[in-house]
Amino acid sequence: MRKIAIIGVGFMGGSFAKAIKMSFSTVCVWGYARSNASYYKLERLRILDKVEKNLEKLLKDADYVVLATPVYAIVEYLKKISCYLKKGTIVFDLGSSKELVEKSAKRFLPKEVDFVGCHPLCGSEKSGPQHSVSGLFKGSLCIITSSFKKKSTREVKKMWEKMGCRIVFMPAKLHDRILSSTSHLPHLVSFSLMYLVSFSFRNFSSNSLRDLTRISFSPATVWTDIFLSNQKNIVRDVEKFIRVLNKFKNFIKNKKRKKIFRLIEEINAKQKKFWKKR
Amino acid sequence: MRKIAIIGVGFMGGSFAKAIKMSFSTVCVWGYARSNASYYKLERLRILDKVEKNLEKLLKDADYVVLATPVYAIVEYLKKISCYLKKGTIVFDLGSSKELVEKSAKRFLPKEVDFVGCHPLCGSEKSGPQHSVSGLFKGSLCIITSSFKKKSTREVKKMWEKMGCRIVFMPAKLHDRILSSTSHLPHLVSFSLMYLVSFSFRNFSSNSLRDLTRISFSPATVWTDIFLSNQKNIVRDVEKFIRVLNKFKNFIKNKKRKKIFRLIEEINAKQKKFWKKR
């Protein structure tokens, strides 16, 4: 029986607990409750084999420690847990930006503990363990940012594959650059659009607006941390995005019909190719 | 038997033809084919009672004329058709920006012909009559920008209601201001996001990006016209949007954790209220 300890049993951590129990019969899943409120909530939800409020007890004899909190809390827990981990424990995280987390793991974890940076590309604008789903990881991509030469990485890889993930390895730096563009910027754009649109126009909104603002319900705790921890890439991508908007705007302002038409046609073609089933 | 003539039998016009035939048994729906190719396509699709290549024949004895082309083509057809219309014909359009269309109708149509500006708030990123659906208008809102004091407006209103629409009356100017923010800006944002994201990142894209770029497949013919015909509102809204993006960006750049957090929380709350079922 292997013991898995999850810190951060929210939507992602809760879904991980459900999925890992579905995929492996020989695991015992413990989860951390920071407060009495979350203790009783988690007890009631019956996602875990054991809910534990004491960090030391939680981590005692754990084979795997899963960090599923917002990014800066992952950093904090890497500091806090380092003294409780036994030799050979594998620590991995589910954070959405990876460079900061990997650096912190190197800095804070003892040498005899292995760290594997993971980011399963799935999620929800909903939050909390009550919304967690066992099939969340099925068919999604999981990016692993640690070296596949390590035995621990291969072990974690197998775990994700058993839960239905496809695996891609890449350096944390590249991960952060790509995700800034494919996920972090889209979230910032969605937040900004929701911020802008006048509340009094809500009766005249379309499905397009609904689709574009769905993820603007994504939790502030998670996204403040993502934006700050991937600051440089996001700032650069927002600036690039503003340049595209200005290009469009100037074409419209100067009635450049042909240029607008060609630009949209080009985008149409790219959209079709981009989302073509592979 | 009333005769309805549709000019522009694409996705919207085709859906209108199907819906009107479902809702009224006593109508005869004619559609205009500009070319041989579209003539044979429309014949094959069997959406219409008659496909007509001759504009004069199409409009002869028509009780209603529906303009369902892109906005500037509506303006062109208002010019072209004016000499063929009989007294008492009601002309209405389905265009996405209304001020230009209403002005053109006033300018080009003869006095004994009534014009009613309509915009059913539904659509698709797909185009062409082959994608048209009879239930498109069911449950959607239709904005009418002409005075409800006119008998013709009330007649057109009833037609939309029979097809399942809820009706709101408002001046064309207000319509264009609202739709710029709830539909036209979101499309421009979606186009820009699709333009920006690197094609090589496609394997690492999320559902969020997919949702945000769905409408970037919307046709260039339709959207070039919308952007140009609602130029002033859109340019102003893009500028406002860029200001919000810059605000976000500066908070991130300057590590204003609390400000980012509060901003997202505020947006979360607005999102929830905005999309709450009414």
Coordinates of C-alpha atoms in Angstrom, one line a residue:
Chain A
M1 CA 0.0 0.0 0.0
R2 CA 1.5 3.3 -1.1
K3 CA 0.7 6.5 0.7
I4 CA -0.1 9.6 -1.2
A5 CA -0.5 12.9 0.6
I6 CA -2.3 15.7 -1.2
I7 CA -1.8 19.3 -0.1
G8 CA -4.5 21.5 -1.6
V9 CA -7.6 19.4 -2.0
G10 CA -9.6 21.8 -4.2
F11 CA -10.9 21.2 -7.6
M12 CA -7.6 20.0 -9.0
G13 CA -6.4 18.2 -5.9
G14 CA -9.8 16.6 -5.3
S15 CA -10.0 15.4 -8.9
F16 CA -6.5 14.0 -8.5
A17 CA -7.6 12.1 -5.4
K18 CA -10.6 10.6 -7.2
A19 CA -8.7 9.7 -10.3
I20 CA -5.8 8.1 -8.5
K21 CA -8.1 5.9 -6.4
M22 CA -9.9 4.8 -9.6
S23 CA -6.7 3.9 -11.3
F24 CA -4.8 2.2 -8.5
S25 CA -6.3 -0.1 -6.0
T26 CA -3.2 -0.2 -3.8
V27 CA -3.0 3.4 -2.8
C28 CA -4.0 5.2 0.4
V29 CA -4.8 8.8 -0.3
W30 CA -4.5 11.4 2.5
G31 CA -5.4 15.0 2.2
Y32 CA -4.4 18.1 4.2
A33 CA -7.1 20.3 5.8
R34 CA -5.8 23.8 6.8
S35 CA -8.8 24.7 8.8
N36 CA -11.7 23.1 10.7
A37 CA -14.1 24.2 8.0
S38 CA -12.1 22.5 5.3
Y39 CA -11.6 19.4 7.5
Y40 CA -15.4 18.9 7.9
K41 CA -16.1 19.7 4.3
L42 CA -13.5 17.1 3.1
E43 CA -14.8 14.5 5.7
R44 CA -18.3 15.0 4.3
L45 CA -17.2 14.7 0.7
R46 CA -15.5 11.3 1.3
I47 CA -12.9 11.9 -1.4
L48 CA -10.0 10.9 0.8
D49 CA -9.0 7.9 2.9
K50 CA -7.9 10.2 5.6
V51 CA -8.3 13.9 6.2
E52 CA -5.4 15.3 8.3
K53 CA -4.9 18.7 9.9
N54 CA -1.4 18.0 11.1
L55 CA 1.2 18.5 8.4
E56 CA 3.8 16.3 10.1
K57 CA 1.3 13.4 10.5
L58 CA 0.1 13.9 6.9
L59 CA 3.6 13.5 5.5
K60 CA 4.9 10.7 7.8
D61 CA 5.8 7.7 5.6
A62 CA 4.3 9.3 2.5
D63 CA 5.6 7.8 -0.7
Y64 CA 4.3 10.7 -2.8
V65 CA 3.4 14.2 -1.9
V66 CA 1.2 16.1 -4.3
L67 CA 1.1 19.9 -4.2
A68 CA -2.1 21.1 -5.7
T69 CA -2.5 24.6 -4.3
P70 CA -2.1 28.0 -6.1
V71 CA 1.5 28.5 -7.3
Y72 CA 2.9 30.7 -4.4
A73 CA 1.3 28.4 -1.8
I74 CA 3.2 25.5 -3.5
V75 CA 6.4 27.5 -2.9
E76 CA 5.4 28.0 0.7
Y77 CA 4.7 24.4 1.2
L78 CA 7.9 23.3 -0.4
K79 CA 9.6 25.3 2.5
K80 CA 7.3 24.0 5.2
I81 CA 7.3 20.3 4.3
S82 CA 11.1 19.8 3.7
C83 CA 11.8 18.8 7.3
Y84 CA 9.1 16.1 7.4
L85 CA 9.9 14.2 4.3
K86 CA 11.6 10.8 4.4
K87 CA 14.3 9.7 2.0
G88 CA 13.0 8.6 -1.3
T89 CA 9.7 10.5 -1.2
I90 CA 8.6 11.8 -4.5
V91 CA 7.1 15.3 -4.5
F92 CA 5.2 16.6 -7.5
D93 CA 2.9 19.6 -8.1
L94 CA 0.1 20.5 -10.5
G95 CA 0.9 24.1 -10.8
S96 CA 0.2 26.2 -13.9
S97 CA 3.6 27.9 -14.0
K98 CA 6.6 25.9 -13.6
E99 CA 9.9 27.8 -13.5
L100 CA 9.3 29.4 -10.1
V101 CA 8.1 26.0 -8.7
E102 CA 11.1 24.1 -10.0
K103 CA 13.6 26.7 -8.7
S104 CA 11.9 26.6 -5.3
A105 CA 12.0 22.8 -5.2
K106 CA 15.7 22.8 -5.9
R107 CA 16.2 25.4 -3.2
F108 CA 14.0 24.1 -0.4
L109 CA 13.8 20.3 -0.7
P110 CA 16.4 18.0 0.8
K111 CA 18.7 16.2 -1.7
E112 CA 17.3 12.8 -0.9
V113 CA 13.8 13.8 -2.0
D114 CA 12.9 13.9 -5.7
F115 CA 10.8 16.6 -7.2
V116 CA 8.9 16.3 -10.5
G117 CA 7.2 19.3 -12.0
C118 CA 3.8 18.4 -13.6
H119 CA 1.1 20.4 -15.3
P120 CA -2.0 18.5 -16.5
L121 CA -3.7 20.8 -19.1
C122 CA -7.2 20.6 -17.8
G123 CA -9.2 22.6 -15.3
S124 CA -12.4 24.4 -14.8
E125 CA -13.6 27.9 -14.0
K126 CA -15.3 26.2 -11.0
S127 CA -13.4 25.8 -7.8
G128 CA -13.5 23.7 -4.7
P129 CA -13.4 19.9 -4.0
Q130 CA -17.2 19.7 -4.3
H131 CA -16.8 20.2 -8.1
S132 CA -14.0 17.7 -8.5
V133 CA -14.4 14.9 -11.1
S134 CA -12.6 11.6 -11.4
G135 CA -12.4 11.7 -15.1
L136 CA -10.7 15.1 -15.3
F137 CA -7.4 13.9 -16.6
K138 CA -8.7 11.4 -19.1
G139 CA -7.5 12.3 -22.6
S140 CA -5.7 15.5 -21.5
L141 CA -2.1 16.4 -21.9
C142 CA 0.2 16.4 -18.9
I143 CA 3.4 18.4 -19.3
I144 CA 6.3 17.2 -17.2
T145 CA 9.1 19.7 -16.8
S146 CA 11.6 17.5 -14.9
S147 CA 14.2 15.3 -16.6
F148 CA 12.9 12.0 -17.8
K149 CA 16.3 10.5 -17.0
K150 CA 15.3 10.3 -13.3
K151 CA 13.6 7.2 -12.1
S152 CA 11.2 9.3 -10.1
T153 CA 10.1 11.2 -13.2
R154 CA 9.3 7.9 -15.0
E155 CA 7.3 6.7 -12.0
V156 CA 5.2 9.9 -11.9
K157 CA 4.8 9.6 -15.7
K158 CA 3.3 6.1 -15.4
M159 CA 0.9 7.4 -12.7
W160 CA -0.4 10.1 -15.1
E161 CA -0.7 7.7 -17.9
K162 CA -2.7 5.3 -15.8
M163 CA -5.1 8.2 -15.1
G164 CA -5.5 8.7 -18.9
C165 CA -3.0 11.5 -19.6
R166 CA -0.7 11.8 -22.6
I167 CA 2.7 13.0 -21.5
V168 CA 5.0 15.6 -23.0
F169 CA 8.4 16.5 -21.5
M170 CA 9.7 20.1 -21.8
P171 CA 11.9 22.5 -19.8
A172 CA 10.0 24.7 -17.3
K173 CA 11.1 27.8 -19.1
L174 CA 9.5 26.7 -22.4
H175 CA 6.4 25.5 -20.6
D176 CA 5.9 29.0 -19.1
R177 CA 6.4 30.7 -22.5
I178 CA 3.9 28.5 -24.3
L179 CA 1.3 28.5 -21.5
S180 CA 1.5 32.2 -21.3
S181 CA 0.2 32.4 -24.8
T182 CA -2.2 29.5 -24.9
S183 CA -3.8 29.8 -21.4
H184 CA -2.7 32.8 -19.3
L185 CA -3.2 35.5 -21.9
P186 CA -6.7 34.0 -22.9
H187 CA -7.6 34.2 -19.2
L188 CA -6.4 37.8 -18.9
V189 CA -8.4 38.7 -22.0
S190 CA -11.5 37.0 -20.7
F191 CA -11.2 38.8 -17.4
S192 CA -10.7 42.1 -19.2
L193 CA -13.7 41.6 -21.5
M194 CA -16.0 40.8 -18.6
Y195 CA -14.6 43.9 -16.7
L196 CA -15.4 46.1 -19.7
V197 CA -18.8 45.1 -20.8
S198 CA -21.5 47.3 -19.2
F199 CA -23.8 45.4 -16.8
S200 CA -26.8 47.2 -18.3
F201 CA -26.1 45.4 -21.7
R202 CA -26.6 42.0 -20.2
N203 CA -30.0 41.4 -21.9
F204 CA -28.4 41.9 -25.3
S205 CA -25.5 39.6 -25.0
S206 CA -24.8 36.8 -27.4
N207 CA -23.4 33.3 -27.2
S208 CA -20.1 34.7 -28.4
L209 CA -19.8 36.9 -25.4
R210 CA -20.8 34.0 -23.1
D211 CA -18.1 31.8 -24.6
L212 CA -15.5 34.5 -24.3
T213 CA -16.3 35.3 -20.7
R214 CA -16.9 31.8 -19.3
I215 CA -13.3 31.5 -17.9
S216 CA -13.6 35.0 -16.3
F217 CA -15.2 33.1 -13.4
S218 CA -11.9 31.4 -12.7
P219 CA -10.8 31.9 -9.1
A220 CA -8.8 34.9 -8.0
T221 CA -6.6 32.8 -5.7
V222 CA -5.4 30.6 -8.5
W223 CA -5.0 33.3 -11.2
T224 CA -3.3 36.1 -9.2
D225 CA -0.6 33.5 -8.5
I226 CA -0.3 32.4 -12.1
F227 CA -0.1 36.0 -13.4
L228 CA 2.6 37.0 -10.9
S229 CA 4.6 33.8 -11.2
N230 CA 4.7 34.0 -15.0
Q231 CA 5.0 37.7 -15.0
K232 CA 7.6 38.3 -17.8
N233 CA 6.0 36.1 -20.4
I234 CA 2.5 37.4 -19.7
V235 CA 3.5 41.1 -19.8
R236 CA 5.2 40.5 -23.1
D237 CA 2.2 38.6 -24.5
V238 CA -0.2 41.3 -23.4
E239 CA 2.0 43.9 -25.2
K240 CA 2.0 41.8 -28.3
F241 CA -1.8 41.4 -28.1
I242 CA -2.3 45.1 -27.8
R243 CA -0.2 45.6 -30.9
V244 CA -2.5 43.2 -32.8
L245 CA -5.6 45.1 -31.5
N246 CA -4.1 48.4 -32.6
K247 CA -3.4 47.0 -36.1
F248 CA -7.0 45.9 -36.4
K249 CA -8.2 49.2 -34.9
N250 CA -6.2 51.3 -37.4
F251 CA -7.4 49.3 -40.3
I252 CA -11.0 50.0 -39.2
K253 CA -10.3 53.7 -38.4
N254 CA -8.8 54.2 -41.8
K255 CA -11.4 52.1 -43.7
K256 CA -8.9 49.7 -45.1
R257 CA -11.5 47.3 -46.3
K258 CA -9.2 45.0 -48.2
K259 CA -6.7 44.8 -45.4
I260 CA -9.4 43.9 -42.9
F261 CA -10.8 41.3 -45.2
R262 CA -7.5 39.6 -45.9
L263 CA -6.6 39.7 -42.2
I264 CA -9.8 37.9 -41.2
E265 CA -9.5 35.4 -44.1
E266 CA -6.0 34.6 -42.9
I267 CA -7.2 34.1 -39.4
N268 CA -10.1 32.0 -40.6
A269 CA -7.7 29.7 -42.3
K270 CA -5.4 29.5 -39.3
Q271 CA -8.3 28.8 -37.0
K272 CA -9.4 25.9 -39.1
K273 CA -5.9 24.4 -39.3
F274 CA -5.2 25.1 -35.6
W275 CA -8.2 23.1 -34.3
K276 CA -8.2 20.4 -37.0
K277 CA -8.5 17.0 -35.3
R278 CA -5.1 15.3 -35.2
Chain B
M1 CA -50.6 33.3 -50.1
R2 CA -48.0 35.9 -49.2
K3 CA -44.8 36.1 -51.2
I4 CA -41.5 36.6 -49.3
A5 CA -38.4 37.4 -51.3
I6 CA -35.0 36.8 -49.6
I7 CA -31.9 38.4 -50.9
G8 CA -28.8 36.7 -49.4
V9 CA -29.7 33.1 -48.8
G10 CA -26.6 32.2 -46.7
F11 CA -26.6 30.9 -43.1
M12 CA -28.9 33.6 -41.8
G13 CA -31.2 33.9 -44.9
G14 CA -31.4 30.2 -45.3
S15 CA -32.3 29.8 -41.6
F16 CA -34.9 32.5 -42.0
A17 CA -36.4 30.7 -45.0
K18 CA -36.7 27.4 -43.1
A19 CA -38.1 29.1 -40.0
I20 CA -40.7 31.2 -41.8
K21 CA -42.0 28.1 -43.7
M22 CA -42.2 26.2 -40.4
S23 CA -44.2 29.0 -38.8
F24 CA -46.5 30.0 -41.5
S25 CA -48.2 27.6 -43.9
T26 CA -49.5 30.4 -46.2
V27 CA -46.2 31.9 -47.4
C28 CA -44.3 31.3 -50.6
V29 CA -40.6 31.9 -50.1
W30 CA -38.5 33.0 -53.0
G31 CA -34.7 33.4 -52.9
Y32 CA -32.3 35.3 -55.0
A33 CA -29.3 33.6 -56.6
R34 CA -26.6 35.9 -57.8
S35 CA -24.7 33.3 -59.8
N36 CA -25.2 30.0 -61.5
A37 CA -23.2 28.3 -58.8
S38 CA -25.5 29.6 -56.0
Y39 CA -28.6 28.9 -58.2
Y40 CA -27.7 25.2 -58.4
K41 CA -26.6 25.0 -54.8
L42 CA -29.9 26.5 -53.6
E43 CA -32.0 24.3 -56.0
R44 CA -30.2 21.3 -54.5
L45 CA -30.8 22.3 -50.9
R46 CA -34.6 22.7 -51.4
I47 CA -34.9 25.4 -48.8
L48 CA -36.9 27.7 -51.1
D49 CA -40.1 27.5 -53.0
K50 CA -38.4 29.2 -55.9
V51 CA -34.9 30.2 -56.7
E52 CA -34.7 33.2 -58.9
K53 CA -31.7 34.8 -60.7
N54 CA -33.6 37.8 -62.0
L55 CA -34.0 40.5 -59.4
E56 CA -37.1 42.1 -61.1
K57 CA -38.9 38.7 -61.3
L58 CA -37.9 38.0 -57.7
L59 CA -39.4 41.2 -56.4
K60 CA -42.6 41.3 -58.6
D61 CA -45.6 41.2 -56.3
A62 CA -43.4 40.4 -53.2
D63 CA -45.2 41.3 -50.0
Y64 CA -42.0 41.2 -47.9
V65 CA -38.4 41.6 -49.0
V66 CA -35.8 40.3 -46.6
L67 CA -32.2 41.5 -46.9
A68 CA -29.9 39.0 -45.3
T69 CA -26.5 39.8 -46.9
P70 CA -23.5 41.5 -45.2
V71 CA -24.2 45.1 -44.3
Y72 CA -22.7 47.0 -47.3
A73 CA -24.4 44.6 -49.7
I74 CA -27.7 45.5 -47.9
V75 CA -27.0 49.1 -48.7
E76 CA -26.3 48.2 -52.4
Y77 CA -29.5 46.2 -52.7
L78 CA -31.6 48.9 -51.1
K79 CA -30.4 51.0 -54.1
K80 CA -30.9 48.3 -56.7
I81 CA -34.4 47.1 -55.6
S82 CA -36.1 50.4 -55.1
C83 CA -37.4 50.6 -58.7
Y84 CA -39.0 47.1 -58.6
L85 CA -41.0 47.3 -55.4
K86 CA -44.8 47.6 -55.4
K87 CA -46.6 50.0 -53.1
G88 CA -47.1 48.5 -49.6
T89 CA -44.2 46.1 -49.7
I90 CA -42.4 45.7 -46.4
V91 CA -38.7 45.5 -46.6
F92 CA -36.6 44.4 -43.6
D93 CA -33.1 43.3 -43.0
L94 CA -31.1 41.0 -40.6
G95 CA -28.0 43.1 -40.5
S96 CA -25.7 43.3 -37.4
S97 CA -25.3 47.1 -37.5
K98 CA -28.3 49.2 -38.0
E99 CA -27.6 52.9 -38.2
L100 CA -26.1 52.8 -41.7
V101 CA -28.8 50.5 -43.0
E102 CA -31.7 52.6 -41.6
K103 CA -30.1 55.7 -43.2
S104 CA -29.7 54.0 -46.5
A105 CA -33.3 52.7 -46.4
K106 CA -34.6 56.2 -45.8
R107 CA -32.4 57.5 -48.7
F108 CA -33.0 54.9 -51.3
L109 CA -36.4 53.3 -50.8
P110 CA -39.6 54.9 -52.3
K111 CA -42.0 56.6 -49.8
E112 CA -44.7 54.0 -50.4
V113 CA -42.5 51.2 -49.2
D114 CA -42.0 50.5 -45.5
F115 CA -38.6 49.6 -44.0
V116 CA -38.2 47.8 -40.7
G117 CA -34.7 47.3 -39.3
C118 CA -34.2 44.0 -37.6
H119 CA -31.4 42.2 -35.9
P120 CA -32.0 38.7 -34.5
L121 CA -29.2 38.1 -31.9
C122 CA -28.2 34.6 -33.1
G123 CA -25.7 33.3 -35.6
S124 CA -22.9 31.0 -36.1
E125 CA -19.2 31.0 -37.0
K126 CA -20.3 28.7 -39.9
S127 CA -21.5 30.2 -43.1
G128 CA -23.5 29.2 -46.2
P129 CA -27.1 28.0 -46.6
Q130 CA -26.0 24.3 -46.2
H131 CA -25.5 25.1 -42.5
S132 CA -28.8 26.9 -42.0
V133 CA -31.2 25.6 -39.3
S134 CA -34.9 26.1 -38.9
G135 CA -34.8 26.5 -35.2
L136 CA -32.1 29.3 -35.2
F137 CA -34.4 32.0 -34.0
K138 CA -36.2 30.0 -31.3
G139 CA -35.6 31.7 -27.9
S140 CA -33.4 34.4 -29.2
L141 CA -33.8 38.1 -28.9
C142 CA -34.7 40.2 -32.0
I143 CA -33.9 43.9 -31.8
I144 CA -36.2 46.0 -34.0
T145 CA -34.8 49.5 -34.6
S146 CA -37.8 51.0 -36.4
S147 CA -40.7 52.8 -34.7
F148 CA -43.3 50.4 -33.3
K149 CA -46.0 53.0 -34.2
K150 CA -45.9 51.9 -37.8
K151 CA -48.3 49.1 -38.8
S152 CA -45.5 47.5 -40.8
T153 CA -43.3 47.2 -37.8
R154 CA -46.0 45.5 -35.8
E155 CA -46.5 43.1 -38.7
V156 CA -42.8 42.2 -38.8
K157 CA -42.7 41.9 -35.0
K158 CA -45.5 39.3 -35.2
M159 CA -43.5 37.4 -37.8
W160 CA -40.5 37.2 -35.5
E161 CA -42.6 36.2 -32.5
K162 CA -44.1 33.3 -34.5
M163 CA -40.6 32.1 -35.2
G164 CA -39.9 32.1 -31.5
C165 CA -38.1 35.4 -30.9
R166 CA -38.5 37.8 -28.1
I167 CA -38.7 41.4 -29.3
V168 CA -37.0 44.6 -28.0
F169 CA -37.4 48.0 -29.7
M170 CA -34.5 50.5 -29.6
P171 CA -33.1 53.2 -31.8
A172 CA -30.5 52.1 -34.3
K173 CA -27.8 54.3 -32.7
L174 CA -28.2 52.6 -29.3
H175 CA -28.3 49.2 -31.0
D176 CA -24.9 49.9 -32.6
R177 CA -23.4 51.1 -29.3
I178 CA -24.6 48.1 -27.4
L179 CA -23.7 45.5 -30.0
S180 CA -20.3 47.0 -30.5
S181 CA -19.6 46.0 -26.9
T182 CA -21.4 42.7 -26.6
S183 CA -20.7 41.2 -30.0
H184 CA -18.4 43.2 -32.3
L185 CA -15.6 43.8 -29.8
P186 CA -15.7 40.1 -28.7
H187 CA -15.3 39.0 -32.3
L188 CA -12.4 41.4 -32.9
V189 CA -10.8 40.1 -29.7
S190 CA -11.2 36.5 -30.8
F191 CA -9.8 37.2 -34.2
S192 CA -6.8 39.0 -32.6
L193 CA -6.1 36.1 -30.2
M194 CA -6.2 33.5 -33.0
Y195 CA -3.9 35.8 -35.0
L196 CA -1.4 36.0 -32.2
V197 CA -1.1 32.5 -30.9
S198 CA 1.8 30.6 -32.5
F199 CA 0.8 27.7 -34.7
S200 CA 3.5 25.6 -33.2
F201 CA 1.8 25.8 -29.8
R202 CA -1.3 24.1 -31.0
N203 CA -0.6 20.8 -29.2
F204 CA -0.6 22.6 -25.9
S205 CA -3.8 24.5 -26.2
S206 CA -6.6 24.3 -23.7
N207 CA -10.4 24.3 -23.8
S208 CA -10.2 28.0 -22.7
L209 CA -8.3 28.9 -25.9
R210 CA -10.7 26.8 -28.0
D211 CA -13.7 28.7 -26.5
L212 CA -12.1 32.1 -27.0
T213 CA -11.2 31.4 -30.6
R214 CA -14.3 29.6 -31.8
I215 CA -15.8 32.7 -33.3
S216 CA -12.5 33.6 -35.1
F217 CA -13.8 31.3 -37.8
S218 CA -16.6 33.8 -38.5
P219 CA -16.7 34.8 -42.2
A220 CA -14.6 37.7 -43.5
T221 CA -17.4 38.9 -45.8
V222 CA -19.8 39.5 -42.9
W223 CA -17.3 40.8 -40.4
T224 CA -15.4 43.3 -42.6
D225 CA -18.8 44.9 -43.2
I226 CA -19.8 45.0 -39.5
F227 CA -16.4 46.5 -38.4
L228 CA -16.6 49.2 -41.1
S229 CA -20.2 50.0 -40.7
N230 CA -20.0 50.3 -36.9
Q231 CA -16.6 51.9 -37.1
K232 CA -16.9 54.6 -34.5
N233 CA -18.3 52.5 -31.7
I234 CA -15.8 49.7 -32.3
V235 CA -12.8 51.9 -32.4
R236 CA -13.8 53.5 -29.1
D237 CA -14.5 50.1 -27.5
V238 CA -11.1 48.7 -28.7
E239 CA -9.4 51.7 -27.1
K240 CA -11.3 51.1 -23.9
F241 CA -10.4 47.5 -24.0
I242 CA -6.7 48.3 -24.4
R243 CA -6.9 50.5 -21.4
V244 CA -8.2 47.6 -19.3
L245 CA -5.4 45.3 -20.6
N246 CA -2.8 47.9 -19.7
K247 CA -4.3 48.3 -16.2
F248 CA -4.0 44.5 -15.8
K249 CA -0.5 44.5 -17.3
N250 CA 0.8 47.2 -15.0
F251 CA -0.6 45.5 -11.9
I252 CA 1.3 42.4 -13.0
K253 CA 4.5 44.3 -14.0
N254 CA 4.5 46.1 -10.6
K255 CA 3.6 42.9 -8.6
K256 CA 0.5 44.5 -7.2
R257 CA -0.8 41.3 -5.7
K258 CA -3.8 42.8 -3.8
K259 CA -4.9 44.9 -6.7
I260 CA -4.9 41.9 -9.1
F261 CA -6.7 39.8 -6.6
R262 CA -9.4 42.3 -6.0
L263 CA -9.8 43.0 -9.7
I264 CA -10.3 39.3 -10.4
E265 CA -12.7 38.9 -7.5
E266 CA -14.7 41.9 -8.7
I267 CA -14.8 40.3 -12.2
N268 CA -15.8 36.9 -10.8
A269 CA -18.8 38.5 -9.0
K270 CA -19.8 40.4 -12.1
Q271 CA -19.6 37.4 -14.3
K272 CA -21.8 35.4 -12.0
K273 CA -24.4 38.2 -11.9
F274 CA -24.1 38.9 -15.6
W275 CA -24.9 35.3 -16.7
K276 CA -27.4 34.5 -13.9
K277 CA -30.6 33.0 -15.4
R278 CA -33.3 35.5 -15.6

